[in-house]
mmCIF file of C-alpha atoms in Angstrom:
data_model
loop_
_atom_site.group_PDB
_atom_site.id
_atom_site.type_symbol
_atom_site.label_atom_id
_atom_site.label_comp_id
_atom_site.label_asym_id
_atom_site.label_seq_id
_atom_site.Cartn_x
_atom_site.Cartn_y
_atom_site.Cartn_z
ATOM 1 C CA MET A 114 0.061 0.001 -0.026
ATOM 2 C CA LEU A 115 1.282 3.533 -0.895
ATOM 3 C CA PRO A 116 2.460 5.296 2.240
ATOM 4 C CA VAL A 117 0.211 8.359 1.536
ATOM 5 C CA VAL A 118 -2.813 6.074 1.167
ATOM 6 C CA GLN A 119 -2.160 4.119 4.362
ATOM 7 C CA LYS A 120 -1.558 7.292 6.320
ATOM 8 C CA THR A 121 -4.907 8.612 5.070
ATOM 9 C CA LEU A 122 -6.642 5.515 5.999
ATOM 10 C CA PHE A 123 -5.155 5.440 9.573
ATOM 11 C CA ALA A 124 -5.975 9.230 9.928
ATOM 12 C CA MET A 125 -9.596 8.091 9.589
ATOM 13 C CA TYR A 126 -9.247 4.870 11.443
ATOM 14 C CA TYR A 127 -7.929 6.241 14.729
ATOM 15 C CA PRO A 128 -10.875 8.524 15.360
ATOM 16 C CA TYR A 129 -13.349 5.723 14.213
ATOM 17 C CA CYS A 130 -11.824 3.363 16.823
ATOM 18 C CA GLY A 131 -11.950 6.035 19.472
ATOM 19 C CA LEU A 132 -15.723 6.298 18.744
ATOM 20 C CA VAL A 133 -16.167 2.471 19.072
ATOM 21 C CA SER A 134 -14.230 2.380 22.279
ATOM 22 C CA ARG A 135 -16.526 5.058 23.737
ATOM 23 C CA MET A 136 -19.471 2.847 22.937
ATOM 24 C CA LEU A 137 -17.569 -0.406 24.069
ATOM 25 C CA PRO A 138 -15.067 0.705 26.654
ATOM 26 C CA ASN A 139 -14.499 -2.644 28.251
ATOM 27 C CA ILE A 140 -13.172 -6.077 27.278
ATOM 28 C CA THR A 141 -12.987 -9.258 29.314
ATOM 29 C CA LEU A 142 -9.995 -11.529 28.904
ATOM 30 C CA ASP A 143 -9.729 -14.761 30.871
ATOM 31 C CA GLY A 144 -12.266 -13.475 33.346
ATOM 32 C CA ARG A 145 -10.635 -10.101 33.914
ATOM 33 C CA LYS A 146 -12.514 -6.982 32.728
ATOM 34 C CA LEU A 147 -10.278 -4.274 31.414
ATOM 35 C CA ARG A 148 -11.331 -0.707 30.556
ATOM 36 C CA VAL A 149 -9.738 0.871 27.498
ATOM 37 C CA LEU A 150 -9.628 4.634 27.083
ATOM 38 C CA PRO A 151 -10.581 5.961 23.534
ATOM 39 C CA GLY A 152 -7.002 7.046 22.562
ATOM 40 C CA VAL A 153 -5.550 3.652 23.526
ATOM 41 C CA TYR A 154 -5.274 0.365 21.535
ATOM 42 C CA LYS A 155 -8.077 -2.065 22.423
ATOM 43 C CA PRO A 156 -6.411 -5.494 23.221
ATOM 44 C CA LEU A 157 -8.129 -7.598 20.421
ATOM 45 C CA ASP A 158 -5.337 -10.267 19.804
ATOM 46 C CA SER A 159 -5.265 -11.946 23.196
ATOM 47 C CA GLU A 160 -1.798 -10.465 23.499
ATOM 48 C CA HIS A 161 -1.872 -11.139 27.184
ATOM 49 C CA HIS A 162 -0.937 -14.765 26.491
ATOM 50 C CA VAL A 163 2.570 -13.745 25.834
ATOM 51 C CA VAL A 164 2.999 -14.089 29.619
ATOM 52 C CA ASP A 165 2.660 -17.894 29.099
ATOM 53 C CA PHE A 166 6.238 -17.575 27.801
ATOM 54 C CA ILE A 167 7.665 -16.037 30.958
ATOM 55 C CA THR A 168 8.805 -17.859 34.111
ATOM 56 C CA GLU A 169 7.123 -16.985 37.466
ATOM 57 C CA GLY A 170 8.950 -14.725 39.938
ATOM 58 C CA LYS A 171 10.958 -12.626 37.400
ATOM 59 C CA ARG A 172 11.377 -8.877 36.658
ATOM 60 C CA VAL A 173 9.607 -7.881 33.495
ATOM 61 C CA LEU A 174 9.682 -4.838 31.302
ATOM 62 C CA ASP A 175 6.598 -4.211 29.103
ATOM 63 C CA VAL A 176 7.471 -1.982 26.275
ATOM 64 C CA GLY A 177 4.491 -0.015 24.814
ATOM 65 C CA CYS A 178 2.102 -1.063 27.473
ATOM 66 C CA GLY A 179 -0.947 0.550 26.024
ATOM 67 C CA SER A 180 -3.965 -0.412 28.046
ATOM 68 C CA GLY A 181 -1.912 -2.309 30.507
ATOM 69 C CA VAL A 182 -3.257 -5.745 29.366
ATOM 70 C CA ILE A 183 0.182 -7.474 29.462
ATOM 71 C CA THR A 184 1.210 -5.611 32.470
ATOM 72 C CA VAL A 185 -1.791 -6.798 34.534
ATOM 73 C CA PHE A 186 -1.275 -10.593 33.483
ATOM 74 C CA ALA A 187 2.396 -10.309 33.950
ATOM 75 C CA GLY A 188 1.980 -8.764 37.357
ATOM 76 C CA LEU A 189 0.048 -11.917 38.505
ATOM 77 C CA LYS A 190 3.086 -14.118 37.973
ATOM 78 C CA SER A 191 6.080 -11.819 38.213
ATOM 79 C CA GLU A 192 8.231 -10.371 41.041
ATOM 80 C CA HIS A 193 7.980 -6.808 39.486
ATOM 81 C CA VAL A 194 6.784 -5.350 36.272
ATOM 82 C CA THR A 195 7.877 -2.059 34.769
ATOM 83 C CA ALA A 196 5.435 -0.715 32.222
ATOM 84 C CA ILE A 197 6.539 2.067 29.682
ATOM 85 C CA ASP A 198 4.713 3.883 26.920
ATOM 86 C CA ILE A 199 5.133 7.188 25.099
ATOM 87 C CA SER A 200 1.482 7.898 25.458
ATOM 88 C CA PRO A 201 0.235 9.737 28.582
ATOM 89 C CA GLN A 202 -3.231 8.221 27.837
ATOM 90 C CA ALA A 203 -1.715 4.802 27.813
ATOM 91 C CA ILE A 204 0.168 5.376 31.026
ATOM 92 C CA GLU A 205 -3.113 6.488 32.692
ATOM 93 C CA ASN A 206 -5.055 3.465 31.264
ATOM 94 C CA THR A 207 -2.359 1.052 32.539
ATOM 95 C CA ARG A 208 -2.504 2.704 35.951
ATOM 96 C CA GLN A 209 -6.308 2.380 36.066
ATOM 97 C CA ASN A 210 -6.333 -1.331 35.058
ATOM 98 C CA CYS A 211 -3.575 -2.258 37.437
ATOM 99 C CA GLN A 212 -5.441 -0.536 40.312
ATOM 100 C CA ALA A 213 -8.718 -2.209 39.266
ATOM 101 C CA HIS A 214 -7.140 -5.583 39.582
ATOM 102 C CA ASN A 215 -4.987 -4.865 42.601
ATOM 103 C CA ILE A 216 -1.775 -5.221 40.785
ATOM 104 C CA GLU A 217 0.752 -3.467 43.063
ATOM 105 C CA ASN A 218 4.091 -4.861 41.981
ATOM 106 C CA VAL A 219 4.380 -2.450 39.034
ATOM 107 C CA THR A 220 6.138 0.708 38.172
ATOM 108 C CA ILE A 221 4.616 2.764 35.271
ATOM 109 C CA LYS A 222 6.555 5.376 33.395
ATOM 110 C CA GLN A 223 5.908 7.507 30.464
ATOM 111 C CA SER A 224 8.855 6.859 28.232
ATOM 112 C CA ASP A 225 10.018 7.111 24.623
ATOM 113 C CA MET A 226 11.065 3.461 24.216
ATOM 114 C CA TYR A 227 13.881 2.705 26.730
ATOM 115 C CA ARG A 228 14.742 6.240 27.749
ATOM 116 C CA GLU A 229 13.385 6.265 31.246
ATOM 117 C CA VAL A 230 14.743 2.854 32.207
ATOM 118 C CA ASP A 231 18.268 3.614 31.106
ATOM 119 C CA GLY A 232 20.839 1.406 33.116
ATOM 120 C CA GLU A 233 17.997 -0.966 34.332
ATOM 121 C CA ARG A 234 18.095 -4.630 33.384
ATOM 122 C CA PHE A 235 15.233 -7.170 33.326
ATOM 123 C CA ASP A 236 14.714 -10.899 33.030
ATOM 124 C CA TYR A 237 12.081 -10.560 30.367
ATOM 125 C CA ILE A 238 11.165 -7.705 27.903
ATOM 126 C CA VAL A 239 7.698 -8.298 26.507
ATOM 127 C CA SER A 240 5.897 -6.344 23.821
ATOM 128 C CA TYR A 241 3.132 -6.372 21.270
ATOM 129 C CA PRO A 242 4.406 -3.609 18.957
ATOM 130 C CA PRO A 243 2.665 -1.393 16.367
ATOM 131 C CA LEU A 244 2.377 -3.627 13.198
ATOM 132 C CA PHE A 245 1.952 -1.072 10.484
ATOM 133 C CA GLU A 246 4.699 1.213 8.934
ATOM 134 C CA GLY A 247 3.750 4.838 9.326
ATOM 135 C CA SER A 248 4.391 8.044 11.243
ATOM 136 C CA PHE A 249 2.233 10.861 12.469
ATOM 137 C CA LYS A 250 3.194 14.145 13.986
ATOM 138 C CA SER A 251 2.728 12.960 17.461
ATOM 139 C CA ASP A 252 4.083 9.465 18.350
ATOM 140 C CA ASP A 253 1.969 9.431 21.474
ATOM 141 C CA ARG A 254 -1.281 9.643 19.450
ATOM 142 C CA GLN A 255 -0.832 6.478 17.370
ATOM 143 C CA TRP A 256 -1.140 2.908 18.466
ATOM 144 C CA CYS A 257 -0.839 0.646 15.526
ATOM 145 C CA THR A 258 1.568 2.645 13.297
ATOM 146 C CA SER A 259 5.259 3.517 13.807
ATOM 147 C CA SER A 260 8.278 4.015 11.632
ATOM 148 C CA HIS A 261 10.675 2.957 14.258
ATOM 149 C CA PHE A 262 9.277 1.052 17.230
ATOM 150 C CA VAL A 263 10.091 -2.571 16.220
ATOM 151 C CA GLU A 264 13.782 -1.719 15.436
ATOM 152 C CA GLU A 265 14.293 0.313 18.499
ATOM 153 C CA LEU A 266 12.709 -2.472 20.528
ATOM 154 C CA PHE A 267 15.419 -4.938 19.218
ATOM 155 C CA ARG A 268 18.165 -2.330 19.273
ATOM 156 C CA GLY A 269 17.889 -1.738 23.010
ATOM 157 C CA ALA A 270 16.860 -5.236 24.185
ATOM 158 C CA SER A 271 20.421 -6.540 24.973
ATOM 159 C CA ASP A 272 21.330 -3.419 27.005
ATOM 160 C CA HIS A 273 18.196 -4.004 29.191
ATOM 161 C CA LEU A 274 18.242 -7.633 29.621
ATOM 162 C CA GLU A 275 20.077 -9.739 32.365
ATOM 163 C CA SER A 276 22.788 -12.105 31.059
ATOM 164 C CA GLU A 277 20.218 -14.879 30.546
ATOM 165 C CA GLY A 278 17.294 -12.519 29.806
ATOM 166 C CA LYS A 279 14.782 -12.965 27.026
ATOM 167 C CA LEU A 280 12.749 -10.770 24.707
ATOM 168 C CA VAL A 281 9.224 -12.011 24.047
ATOM 169 C CA VAL A 282 7.350 -10.300 21.268
ATOM 170 C CA LEU A 283 4.232 -10.826 19.354
ATOM 171 C CA LEU A 284 4.539 -10.242 15.641
ATOM 172 C CA PRO A 285 2.848 -11.547 12.483
ATOM 173 C CA LYS A 286 4.748 -14.410 10.924
ATOM 174 C CA LYS A 287 5.335 -12.545 7.744
ATOM 175 C CA PHE A 288 6.189 -9.207 9.307
ATOM 176 C CA ARG A 289 7.635 -6.469 7.009
ATOM 177 C CA VAL A 290 11.085 -6.947 8.749
ATOM 178 C CA SER A 291 12.361 -10.278 9.766
ATOM 179 C CA PRO A 292 12.451 -10.547 13.476
ATOM 180 C CA VAL A 293 15.365 -13.205 13.186
ATOM 181 C CA ASP A 294 17.281 -10.747 11.100
ATOM 182 C CA LEU A 295 16.857 -7.919 13.706
ATOM 183 C CA SER A 296 17.890 -10.165 16.434
ATOM 184 C CA GLU A 297 21.164 -11.134 14.624
ATOM 185 C CA LYS A 298 21.765 -7.444 13.971
ATOM 186 C CA TYR A 299 21.297 -6.448 17.691
ATOM 187 C CA GLY A 300 23.003 -9.222 19.634
ATOM 188 C CA LEU A 301 20.127 -11.600 20.435
ATOM 189 C CA GLU A 302 19.629 -15.140 19.451
ATOM 190 C CA PHE A 303 16.423 -16.643 17.987
ATOM 191 C CA GLU A 304 14.708 -19.342 20.099
ATOM 192 C CA SER A 305 11.315 -20.080 18.758
ATOM 193 C CA ALA A 306 8.299 -18.711 16.909
ATOM 194 C CA VAL A 307 5.060 -20.252 18.172
ATOM 195 C CA PRO A 308 1.849 -19.742 16.326
ATOM 196 C CA HIS A 309 -0.627 -17.609 18.424
ATOM 197 C CA HIS A 310 -4.148 -18.978 18.104
ATOM 198 C CA ASN A 311 -5.525 -18.030 21.572
ATOM 199 C CA ARG A 312 -8.194 -15.649 20.472
ATOM 200 C CA SER A 313 -11.490 -16.703 21.973
ATOM 201 C CA ILE A 314 -14.779 -16.437 20.030
ATOM 202 C CA GLY A 315 -15.888 -13.590 22.197
ATOM 203 C CA ASN A 316 -12.624 -11.722 21.412
ATOM 204 C CA ARG A 317 -13.152 -12.273 17.765
ATOM 205 C CA LEU A 318 -16.599 -10.900 17.912
ATOM 206 C CA HIS A 319 -15.501 -7.993 19.877
ATOM 207 C CA ALA A 320 -12.873 -7.177 17.127
ATOM 208 C CA LEU A 321 -15.381 -6.908 14.315
ATOM 209 C CA PRO A 322 -16.568 -3.296 15.063
ATOM 210 C CA TYR A 323 -12.891 -2.431 15.048
ATOM 211 C CA LEU A 324 -12.573 -3.915 11.544
ATOM 212 C CA HIS A 325 -9.766 -5.945 13.161
ATOM 213 C CA PHE A 326 -9.058 -9.436 11.795
ATOM 214 C CA ASN A 327 -6.585 -12.268 12.201
ATOM 215 C CA MET A 328 -2.984 -11.070 11.786
ATOM 216 C CA ASN A 329 -1.446 -14.612 11.884
ATOM 217 C CA ASN A 330 0.579 -13.618 14.830
ATOM 218 C CA HIS A 331 3.366 -15.639 16.339
ATOM 219 C CA VAL A 332 5.154 -15.398 19.689
ATOM 220 C CA PHE A 333 8.760 -14.870 18.974
ATOM 221 C CA THR A 334 11.277 -15.532 21.688
ATOM 222 C CA PHE A 335 15.047 -14.431 21.729
ATOM 223 C CA HIS A 336 17.663 -14.608 24.341
ATOM 224 C CA ARG A 337 20.537 -12.248 25.043
ATOM 225 C CA LEU A 338 23.915 -13.379 23.823
ATOM 226 C CA PRO A 339 26.848 -13.357 26.382
#
């Protein structure tokens, strides 16, 4: 798709999704109801199941936390979760959902990628990045388009992982840039790519008003090289 056409479509899609979220503010995932603010991405891909790939009792960094869906579910099994996002609305939304589910072992920071966690290291970095190429004037007002998020995620992962730490990321199998190539470029080693088919019927139906369909996502895992 031509960049100008795609940008035009998303310029209409974002306010449309905001309208839908005002009418359908909540979503229930594995028995937990989350409220999603109009300017924040609605978790429609069961992305909370990336926490199935992390070990209990570890320190986790959620990059691009959005509504806080991964943060909430990671918080239930982790020693501590740090959640970061460039969007003030996402930070507030994550805070609200953590509070609603009594998740207290979290630190929530507004951050442009890793900027506000400089010098910190984690056992796991988890993320469901924006999937479409594109850039708007304000990075904090787009949630499924970015011109740099995925590359920056991989670029900074090794510097923020413990020696045996892992990056766990949900991406389409045929993403525009090979995750394996990015891992080799930035000092990570590919472990696995597991098909992600955990979307419930209810989740699929909830996605229809958002014109959101199956992305053929896989959970990619990488570990930090010595």
